Tab-separated table of C-alpha atoms in Angstrom:
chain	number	residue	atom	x	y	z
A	12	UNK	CA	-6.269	-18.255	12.453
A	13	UNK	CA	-3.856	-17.837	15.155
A	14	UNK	CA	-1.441	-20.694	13.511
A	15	UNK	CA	-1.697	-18.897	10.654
A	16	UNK	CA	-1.216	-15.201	11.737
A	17	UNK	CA	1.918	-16.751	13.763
A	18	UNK	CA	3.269	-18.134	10.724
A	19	UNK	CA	3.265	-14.713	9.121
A	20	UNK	CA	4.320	-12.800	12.227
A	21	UNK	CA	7.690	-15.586	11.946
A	22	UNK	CA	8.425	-14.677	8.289
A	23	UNK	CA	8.027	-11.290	9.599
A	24	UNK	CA	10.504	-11.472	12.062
A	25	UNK	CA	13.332	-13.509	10.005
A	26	UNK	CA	13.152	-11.583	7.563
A	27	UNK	CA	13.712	-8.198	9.615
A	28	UNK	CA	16.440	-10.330	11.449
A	29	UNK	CA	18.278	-11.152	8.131
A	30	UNK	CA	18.037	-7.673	7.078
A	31	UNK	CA	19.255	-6.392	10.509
A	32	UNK	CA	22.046	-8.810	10.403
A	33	UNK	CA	22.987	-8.438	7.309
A	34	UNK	CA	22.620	-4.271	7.150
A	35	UNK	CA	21.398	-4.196	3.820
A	36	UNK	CA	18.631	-1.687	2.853
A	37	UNK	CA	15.809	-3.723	2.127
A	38	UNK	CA	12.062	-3.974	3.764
A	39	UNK	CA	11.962	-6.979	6.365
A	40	UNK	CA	8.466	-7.792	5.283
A	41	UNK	CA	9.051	-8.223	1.762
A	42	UNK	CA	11.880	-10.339	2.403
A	43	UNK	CA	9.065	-12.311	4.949
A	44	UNK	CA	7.071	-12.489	1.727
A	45	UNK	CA	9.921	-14.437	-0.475
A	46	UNK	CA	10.453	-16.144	2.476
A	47	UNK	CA	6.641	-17.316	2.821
A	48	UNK	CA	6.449	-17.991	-0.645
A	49	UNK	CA	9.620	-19.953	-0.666
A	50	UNK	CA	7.944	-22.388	1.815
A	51	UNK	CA	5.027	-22.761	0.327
A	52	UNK	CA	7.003	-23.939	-2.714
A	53	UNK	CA	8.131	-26.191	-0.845
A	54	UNK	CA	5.752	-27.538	0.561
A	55	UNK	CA	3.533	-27.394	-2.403
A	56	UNK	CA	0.511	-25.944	-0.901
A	57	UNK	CA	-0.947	-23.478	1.759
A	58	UNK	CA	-2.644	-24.305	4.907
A	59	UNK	CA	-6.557	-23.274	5.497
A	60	UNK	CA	-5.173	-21.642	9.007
A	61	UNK	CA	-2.700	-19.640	6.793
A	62	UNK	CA	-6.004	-19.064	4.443
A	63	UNK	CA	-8.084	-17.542	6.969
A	64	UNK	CA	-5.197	-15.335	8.448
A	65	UNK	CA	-3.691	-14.077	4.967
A	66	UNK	CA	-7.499	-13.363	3.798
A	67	UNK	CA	-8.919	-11.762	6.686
A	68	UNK	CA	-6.307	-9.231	6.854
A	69	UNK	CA	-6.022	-8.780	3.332
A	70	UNK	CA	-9.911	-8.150	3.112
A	71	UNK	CA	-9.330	-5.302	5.512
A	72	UNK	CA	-6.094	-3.855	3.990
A	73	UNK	CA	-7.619	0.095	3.637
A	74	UNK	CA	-7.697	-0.268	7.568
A	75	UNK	CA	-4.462	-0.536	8.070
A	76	UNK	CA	-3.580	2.378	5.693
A	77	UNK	CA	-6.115	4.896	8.388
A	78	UNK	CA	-3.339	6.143	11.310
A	79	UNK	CA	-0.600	6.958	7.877
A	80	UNK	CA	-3.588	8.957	6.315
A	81	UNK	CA	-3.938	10.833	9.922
A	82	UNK	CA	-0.365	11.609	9.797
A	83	UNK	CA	-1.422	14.173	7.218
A	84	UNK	CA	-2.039	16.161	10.043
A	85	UNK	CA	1.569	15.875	11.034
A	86	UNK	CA	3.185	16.890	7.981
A	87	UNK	CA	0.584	19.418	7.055
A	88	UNK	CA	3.583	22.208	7.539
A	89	UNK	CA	6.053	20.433	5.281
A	90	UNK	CA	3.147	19.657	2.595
A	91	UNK	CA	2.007	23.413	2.562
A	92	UNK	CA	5.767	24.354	2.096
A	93	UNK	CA	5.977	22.236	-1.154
A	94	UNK	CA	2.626	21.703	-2.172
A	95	UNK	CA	2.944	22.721	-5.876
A	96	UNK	CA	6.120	20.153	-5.844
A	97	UNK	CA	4.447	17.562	-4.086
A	98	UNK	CA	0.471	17.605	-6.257
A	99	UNK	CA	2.445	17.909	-9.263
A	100	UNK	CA	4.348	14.525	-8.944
A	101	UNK	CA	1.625	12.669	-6.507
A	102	UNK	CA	-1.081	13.282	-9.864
A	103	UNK	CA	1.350	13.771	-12.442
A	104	UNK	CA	3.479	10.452	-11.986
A	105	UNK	CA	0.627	8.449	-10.555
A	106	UNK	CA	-1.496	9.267	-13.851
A	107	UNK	CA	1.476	8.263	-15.974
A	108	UNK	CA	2.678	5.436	-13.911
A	109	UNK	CA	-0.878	3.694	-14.772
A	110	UNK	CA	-1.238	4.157	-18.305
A	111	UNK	CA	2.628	3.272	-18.706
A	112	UNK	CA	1.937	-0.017	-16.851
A	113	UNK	CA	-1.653	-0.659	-18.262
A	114	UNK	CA	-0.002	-0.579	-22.035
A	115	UNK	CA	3.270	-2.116	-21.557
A	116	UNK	CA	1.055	-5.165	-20.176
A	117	UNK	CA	-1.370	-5.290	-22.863
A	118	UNK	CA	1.381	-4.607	-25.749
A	119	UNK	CA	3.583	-7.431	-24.174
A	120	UNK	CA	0.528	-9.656	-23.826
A	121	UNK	CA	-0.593	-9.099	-27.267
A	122	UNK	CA	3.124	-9.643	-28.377
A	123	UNK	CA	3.589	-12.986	-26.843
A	124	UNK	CA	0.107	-14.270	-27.979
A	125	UNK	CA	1.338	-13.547	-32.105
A	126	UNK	CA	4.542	-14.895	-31.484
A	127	UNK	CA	2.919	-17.963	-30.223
A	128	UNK	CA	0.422	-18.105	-32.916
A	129	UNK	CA	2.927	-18.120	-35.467
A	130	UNK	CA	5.402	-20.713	-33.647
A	131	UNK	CA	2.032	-22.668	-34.357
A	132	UNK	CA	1.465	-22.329	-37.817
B	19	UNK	CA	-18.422	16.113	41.739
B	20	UNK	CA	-20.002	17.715	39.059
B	21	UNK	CA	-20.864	15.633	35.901
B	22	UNK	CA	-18.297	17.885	34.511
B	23	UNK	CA	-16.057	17.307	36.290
B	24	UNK	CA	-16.322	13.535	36.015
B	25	UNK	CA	-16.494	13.204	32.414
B	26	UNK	CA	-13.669	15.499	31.971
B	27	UNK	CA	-12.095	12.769	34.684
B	28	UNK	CA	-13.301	9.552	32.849
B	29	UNK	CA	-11.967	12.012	29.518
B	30	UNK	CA	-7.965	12.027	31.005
B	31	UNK	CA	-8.217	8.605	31.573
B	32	UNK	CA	-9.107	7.511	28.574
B	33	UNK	CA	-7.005	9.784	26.667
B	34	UNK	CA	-4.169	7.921	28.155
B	35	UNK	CA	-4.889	4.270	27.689
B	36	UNK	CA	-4.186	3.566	23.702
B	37	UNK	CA	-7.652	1.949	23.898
B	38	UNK	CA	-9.325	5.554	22.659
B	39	UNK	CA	-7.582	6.125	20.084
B	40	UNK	CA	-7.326	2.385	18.779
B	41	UNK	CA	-11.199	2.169	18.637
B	42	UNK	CA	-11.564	5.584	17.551
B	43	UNK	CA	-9.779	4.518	14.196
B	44	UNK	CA	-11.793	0.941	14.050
B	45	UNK	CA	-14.883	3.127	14.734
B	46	UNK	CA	-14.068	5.840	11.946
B	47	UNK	CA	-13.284	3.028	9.465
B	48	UNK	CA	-16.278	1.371	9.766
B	49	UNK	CA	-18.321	4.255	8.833
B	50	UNK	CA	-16.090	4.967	6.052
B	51	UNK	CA	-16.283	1.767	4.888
B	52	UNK	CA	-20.170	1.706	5.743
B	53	UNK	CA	-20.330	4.909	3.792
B	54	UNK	CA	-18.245	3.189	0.373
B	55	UNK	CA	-20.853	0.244	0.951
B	56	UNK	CA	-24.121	2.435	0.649
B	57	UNK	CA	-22.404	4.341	-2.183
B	58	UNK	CA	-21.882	0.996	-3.870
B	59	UNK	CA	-17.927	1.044	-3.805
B	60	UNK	CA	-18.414	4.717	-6.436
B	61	UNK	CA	-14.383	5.586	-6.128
B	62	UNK	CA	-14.952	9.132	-4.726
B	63	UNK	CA	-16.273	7.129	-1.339
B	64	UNK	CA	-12.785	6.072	-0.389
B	65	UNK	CA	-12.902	5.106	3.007
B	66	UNK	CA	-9.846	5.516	3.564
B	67	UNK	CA	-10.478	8.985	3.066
B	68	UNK	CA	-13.588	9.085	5.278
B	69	UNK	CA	-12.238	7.724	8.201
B	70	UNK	CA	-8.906	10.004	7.796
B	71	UNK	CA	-10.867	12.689	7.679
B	72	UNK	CA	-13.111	12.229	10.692
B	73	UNK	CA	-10.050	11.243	13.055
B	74	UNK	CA	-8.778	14.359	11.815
B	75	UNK	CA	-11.428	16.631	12.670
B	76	UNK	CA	-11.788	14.388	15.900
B	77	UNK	CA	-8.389	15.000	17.304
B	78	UNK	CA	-8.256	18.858	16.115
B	79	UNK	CA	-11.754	19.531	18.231
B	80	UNK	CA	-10.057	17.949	21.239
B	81	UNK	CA	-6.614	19.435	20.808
B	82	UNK	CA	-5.227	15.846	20.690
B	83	UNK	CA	-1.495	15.603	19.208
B	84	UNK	CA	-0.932	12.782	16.243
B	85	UNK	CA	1.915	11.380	18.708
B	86	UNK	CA	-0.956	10.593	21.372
B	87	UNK	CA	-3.382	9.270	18.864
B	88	UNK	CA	-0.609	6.909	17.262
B	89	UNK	CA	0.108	5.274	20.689
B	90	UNK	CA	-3.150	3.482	19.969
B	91	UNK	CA	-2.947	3.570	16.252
B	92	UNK	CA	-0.148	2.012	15.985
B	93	UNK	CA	-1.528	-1.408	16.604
B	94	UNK	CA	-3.260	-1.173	13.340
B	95	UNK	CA	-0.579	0.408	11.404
B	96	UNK	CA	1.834	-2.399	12.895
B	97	UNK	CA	-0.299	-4.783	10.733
B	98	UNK	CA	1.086	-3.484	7.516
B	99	UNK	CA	4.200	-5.535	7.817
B	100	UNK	CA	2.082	-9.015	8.058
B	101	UNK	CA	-0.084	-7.791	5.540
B	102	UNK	CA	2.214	-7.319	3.392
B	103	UNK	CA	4.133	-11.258	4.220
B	104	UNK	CA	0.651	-12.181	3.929
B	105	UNK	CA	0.472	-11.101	-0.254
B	106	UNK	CA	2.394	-14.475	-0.912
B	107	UNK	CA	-0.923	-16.529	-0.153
B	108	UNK	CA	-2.918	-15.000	-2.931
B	109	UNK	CA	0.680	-15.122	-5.513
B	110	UNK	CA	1.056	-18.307	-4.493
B	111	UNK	CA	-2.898	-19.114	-5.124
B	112	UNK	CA	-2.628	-17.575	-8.672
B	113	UNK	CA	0.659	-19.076	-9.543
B	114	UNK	CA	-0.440	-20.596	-12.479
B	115	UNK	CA	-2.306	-17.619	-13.728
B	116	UNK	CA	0.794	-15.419	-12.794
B	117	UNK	CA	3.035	-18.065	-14.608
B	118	UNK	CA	0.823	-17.524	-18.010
B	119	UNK	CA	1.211	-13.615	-17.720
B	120	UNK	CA	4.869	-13.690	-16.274
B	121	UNK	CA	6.284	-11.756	-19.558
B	122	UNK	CA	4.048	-8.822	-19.520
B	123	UNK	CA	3.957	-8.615	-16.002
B	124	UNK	CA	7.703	-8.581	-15.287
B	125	UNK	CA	7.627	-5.939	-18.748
B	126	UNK	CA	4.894	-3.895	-17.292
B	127	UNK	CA	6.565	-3.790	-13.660
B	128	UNK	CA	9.742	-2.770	-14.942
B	129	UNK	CA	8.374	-0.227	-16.814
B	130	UNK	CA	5.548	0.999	-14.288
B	131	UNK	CA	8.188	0.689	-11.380
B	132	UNK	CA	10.505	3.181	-13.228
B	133	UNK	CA	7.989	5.404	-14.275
B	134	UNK	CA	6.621	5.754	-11.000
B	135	UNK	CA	10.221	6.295	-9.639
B	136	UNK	CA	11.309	9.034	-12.334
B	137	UNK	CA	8.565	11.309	-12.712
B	138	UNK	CA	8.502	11.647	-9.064
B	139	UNK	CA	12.140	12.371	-8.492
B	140	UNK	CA	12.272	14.632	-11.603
B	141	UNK	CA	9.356	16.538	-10.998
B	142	UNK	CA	9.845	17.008	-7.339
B	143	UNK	CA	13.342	17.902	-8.218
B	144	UNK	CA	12.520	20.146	-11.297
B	145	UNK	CA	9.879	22.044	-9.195
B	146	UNK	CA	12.002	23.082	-6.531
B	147	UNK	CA	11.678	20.482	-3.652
B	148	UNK	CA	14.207	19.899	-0.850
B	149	UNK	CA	16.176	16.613	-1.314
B	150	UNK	CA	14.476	14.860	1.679
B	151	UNK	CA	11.494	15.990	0.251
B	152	UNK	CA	12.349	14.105	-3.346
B	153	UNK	CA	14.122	11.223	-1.066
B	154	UNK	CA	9.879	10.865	0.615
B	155	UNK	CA	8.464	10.962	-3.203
B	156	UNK	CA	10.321	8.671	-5.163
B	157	UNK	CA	8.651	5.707	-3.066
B	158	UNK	CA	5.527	6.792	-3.118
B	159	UNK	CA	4.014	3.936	-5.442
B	160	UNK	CA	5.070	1.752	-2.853
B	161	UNK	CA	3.786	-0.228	0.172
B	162	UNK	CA	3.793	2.282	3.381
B	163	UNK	CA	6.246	-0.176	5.439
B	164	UNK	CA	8.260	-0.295	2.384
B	165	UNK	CA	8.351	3.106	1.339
B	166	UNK	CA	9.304	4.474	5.099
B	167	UNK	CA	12.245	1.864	5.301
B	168	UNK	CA	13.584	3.348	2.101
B	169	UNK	CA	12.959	6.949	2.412
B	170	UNK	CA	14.871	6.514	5.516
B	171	UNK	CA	17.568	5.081	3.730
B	172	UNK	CA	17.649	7.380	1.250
B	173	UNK	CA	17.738	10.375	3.448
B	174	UNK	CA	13.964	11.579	3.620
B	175	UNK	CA	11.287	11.396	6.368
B	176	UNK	CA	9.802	7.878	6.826
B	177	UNK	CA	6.515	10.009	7.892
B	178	UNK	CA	6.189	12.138	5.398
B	179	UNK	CA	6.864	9.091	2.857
B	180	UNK	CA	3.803	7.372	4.874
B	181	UNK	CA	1.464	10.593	4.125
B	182	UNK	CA	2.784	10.307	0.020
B	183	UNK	CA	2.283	6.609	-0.089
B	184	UNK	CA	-1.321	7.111	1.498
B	185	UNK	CA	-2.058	10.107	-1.270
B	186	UNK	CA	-0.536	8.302	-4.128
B	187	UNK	CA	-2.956	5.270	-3.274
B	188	UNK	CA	-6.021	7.111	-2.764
B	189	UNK	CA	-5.166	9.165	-5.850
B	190	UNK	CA	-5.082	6.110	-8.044
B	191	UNK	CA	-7.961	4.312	-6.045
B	192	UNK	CA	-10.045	7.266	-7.007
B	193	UNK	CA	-9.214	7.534	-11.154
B	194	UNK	CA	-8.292	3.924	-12.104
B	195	UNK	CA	-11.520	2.620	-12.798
B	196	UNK	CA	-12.589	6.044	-14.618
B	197	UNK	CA	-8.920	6.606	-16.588
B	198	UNK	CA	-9.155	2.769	-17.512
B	199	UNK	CA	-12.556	2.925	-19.318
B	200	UNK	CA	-11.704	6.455	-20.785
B	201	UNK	CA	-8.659	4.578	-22.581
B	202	UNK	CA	-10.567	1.334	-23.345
B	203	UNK	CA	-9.110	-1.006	-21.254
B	204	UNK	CA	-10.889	-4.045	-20.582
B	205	UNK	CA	-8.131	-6.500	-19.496
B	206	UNK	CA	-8.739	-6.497	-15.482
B	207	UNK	CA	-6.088	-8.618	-15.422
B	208	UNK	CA	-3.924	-5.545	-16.935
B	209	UNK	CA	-5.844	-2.870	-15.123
B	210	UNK	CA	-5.739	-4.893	-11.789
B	211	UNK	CA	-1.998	-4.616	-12.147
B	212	UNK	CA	-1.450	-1.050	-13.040
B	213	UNK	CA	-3.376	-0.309	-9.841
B	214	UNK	CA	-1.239	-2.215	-7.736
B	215	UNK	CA	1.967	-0.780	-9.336
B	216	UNK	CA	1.212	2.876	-9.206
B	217	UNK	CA	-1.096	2.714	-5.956
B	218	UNK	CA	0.440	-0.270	-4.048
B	219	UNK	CA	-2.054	-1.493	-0.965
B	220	UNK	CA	-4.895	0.805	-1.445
B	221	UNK	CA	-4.767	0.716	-5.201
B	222	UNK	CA	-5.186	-3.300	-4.289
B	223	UNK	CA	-8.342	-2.457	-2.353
B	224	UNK	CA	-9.977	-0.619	-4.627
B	225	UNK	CA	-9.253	-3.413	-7.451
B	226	UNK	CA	-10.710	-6.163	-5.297
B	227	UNK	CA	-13.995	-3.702	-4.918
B	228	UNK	CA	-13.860	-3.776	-8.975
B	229	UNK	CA	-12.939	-7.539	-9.757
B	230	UNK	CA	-11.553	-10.170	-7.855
B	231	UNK	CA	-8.879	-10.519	-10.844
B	232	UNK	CA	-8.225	-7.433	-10.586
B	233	UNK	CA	-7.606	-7.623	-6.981
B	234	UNK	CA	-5.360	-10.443	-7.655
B	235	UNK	CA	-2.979	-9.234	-10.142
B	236	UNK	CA	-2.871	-6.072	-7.941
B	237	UNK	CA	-2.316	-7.734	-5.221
B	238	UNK	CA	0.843	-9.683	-7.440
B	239	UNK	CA	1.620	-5.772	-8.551
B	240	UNK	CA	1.921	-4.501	-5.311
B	241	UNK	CA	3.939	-7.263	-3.724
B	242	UNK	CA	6.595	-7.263	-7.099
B	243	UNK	CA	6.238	-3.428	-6.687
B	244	UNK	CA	8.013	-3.372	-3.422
B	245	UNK	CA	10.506	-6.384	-3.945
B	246	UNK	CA	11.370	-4.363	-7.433
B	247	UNK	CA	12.149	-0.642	-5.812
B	248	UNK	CA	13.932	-2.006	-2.649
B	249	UNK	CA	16.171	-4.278	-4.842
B	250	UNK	CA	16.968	-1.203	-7.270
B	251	UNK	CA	17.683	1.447	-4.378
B	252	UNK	CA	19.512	-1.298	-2.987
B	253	UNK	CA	21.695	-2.040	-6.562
B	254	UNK	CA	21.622	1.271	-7.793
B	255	UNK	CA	23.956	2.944	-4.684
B	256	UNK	CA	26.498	0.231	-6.656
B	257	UNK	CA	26.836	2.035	-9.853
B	258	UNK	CA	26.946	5.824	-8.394
């Protein structure tokens, strides 16, 4: 657990270095991810102390989301201000975000599995 | 000393330490996950939501600012940044089942990803919103580390992009599963994915509550998600 938390904490912290020393606009921890990934490419498997640590917090992700939900409280000025704005595109996107994804997948899907059937025939 | 007087004592000590406040928001999310458990995971019983909501009313009875309560919060919000390094274990665990879907998914991303962008922007935009307003919604499908580094970048307010990211996922968490069966969709591979692209982390949640393919490919979703909208506000600045 605490191998494996340490191993994510490192990606963590190279990849907020690179982006640091590099001054590019990109999220440190996704650039941990690539970087995690990358090694475990390498290496051509995962570890069961990298297991346990990657599950357990992944199991408990809505926790983590609980002191940006508070910060509702915060902001409550700047969200009354622009509410209409804001509830608009928060339901309107979101709504249309899904069904655009949930289709292009299928139609895609459904796509490659008939031009595979006929490369068969 | 009064007993009072010594609880309002034992009160200003504790309201100092970030100890409170930290196992105030373990407390609250245990009950709202407690809660989601004895409502059988129904999507209203976010507990998210729940435990947002009693911190809330918590911290407004004692006249406690969000600045205070963060000093302890902040340990568990720190988390998101492993969490989210820690999304290549279950890509990497899927690989193979990721490798089979690779066209749609990299289709459907692209698409979702700019969807998600666009409608936010231009609504925001069309409806009258200040531009560090907009700069807070157009990263609101992603990952809350994510979408405050860009926002930032971009000219908004990394906290208000937290608070968007935070609606935006409980907003999806709560109509996936319903919107999905209203349009017939019984691919949880596909569904799995649209949560994670349009509600990121707790879109992800809520899909592992469903299915755990679903909470796989949103898991995948989420992770591309943020890689996708950091590299295009990161290319885009290159064409404008």
């Amino acid at each position: 657990m605490v191998r494996g938390l340490t191993l994510l904490f490192l990606c963590q912290l190279v990849g907020e270095a690179i982006v640091r020393g590099f001054d590019i606009t990109f999220p440190g921890p996704v650039l941990g991810m690539a970087l995690l990934l990358a090694g475990m490419a390498a290496f051509g498997r995962t570890g069961p102390a990298l297991d346990d640590a990657a599950d357990g917090i992944l199991r408990n992700l809505s926790l983590l989301f609980v002191p940006a939900a508070v910060g509702v409280m915060q902001q409550m000025g700047l969200i009354a201000a622009n509410w209409l704005a804001i509830a608009v595109a928060v339901v309107v996107s979101t709504v249309v975000t899904l069904i655009v994804t949930v289709f292009t997948f299928r139609g895609v899907a459904r796509m490659q599995a008939r031009m595979q059937a006929r490369r068969r025939s | 000393m009064s007993d009072g007087g010594n609880i309002h004592r034992i009160w200003v000590y504790l309201a100092e330490t970030p100890l409170l406040w930290l196992t105030a928001t373990l407390v609250a999310y245990v009950v709202g996950d407690t809660i989601s458990a004895a409502c059988r995971r129904h999507p209203l019983a976010n507990p998210v939501v729940i435990a947002a909501a009693i911190l809330i009313a918590v911290l407004t009875l004692t006249g406690t600012r969000y600045q205070t309560y963060f000093e302890g919060a902040q340990f568990v919000h720190f988390l998101l940044g492993p969490a989210t390094v820690a999304l290549a274990v279950p890509l990497w665990r899927n690989r193979a089942r990721v490798a089979a879907n690779l066209v749609p998914m990299a289709a459907a991303l692209l698409a979702g990803s700019l969807t998600a962008i666009g409608t936010a922007g231009a609504i925001g935009w069309a409806l009258g919103a200040p531009p560090p307003v907009i700069a807070s919604l157009v990263t609101k499908s992603t990952t809350a580390p994510i979408a405050m580094a860009l926002a930032e970048g971009l000219g908004g307010l990394p906290a208000l992009a937290a608070v968007l990211v935070v609606l935006t996922g409980v907003l999806g968490a709560v109509i996936v599963t319903p919107l999905m069966n209203a349009l017939g969709v019984r691919d949880y591979a596909a569904r799995g994915f649209a949560a994670g692209v349009a509600s990121h982390g707790i879109g992800t949640a809520r899909a592992f509550q469903v299915s755990e393919e679903a909470g796989v490919f949103a898991g995948v979703a989420m992770g591309l998600n943020g890689a996708l909208t950091a590299a295009a506000f990161l290319i885009l600045p290159l064409f404008f």
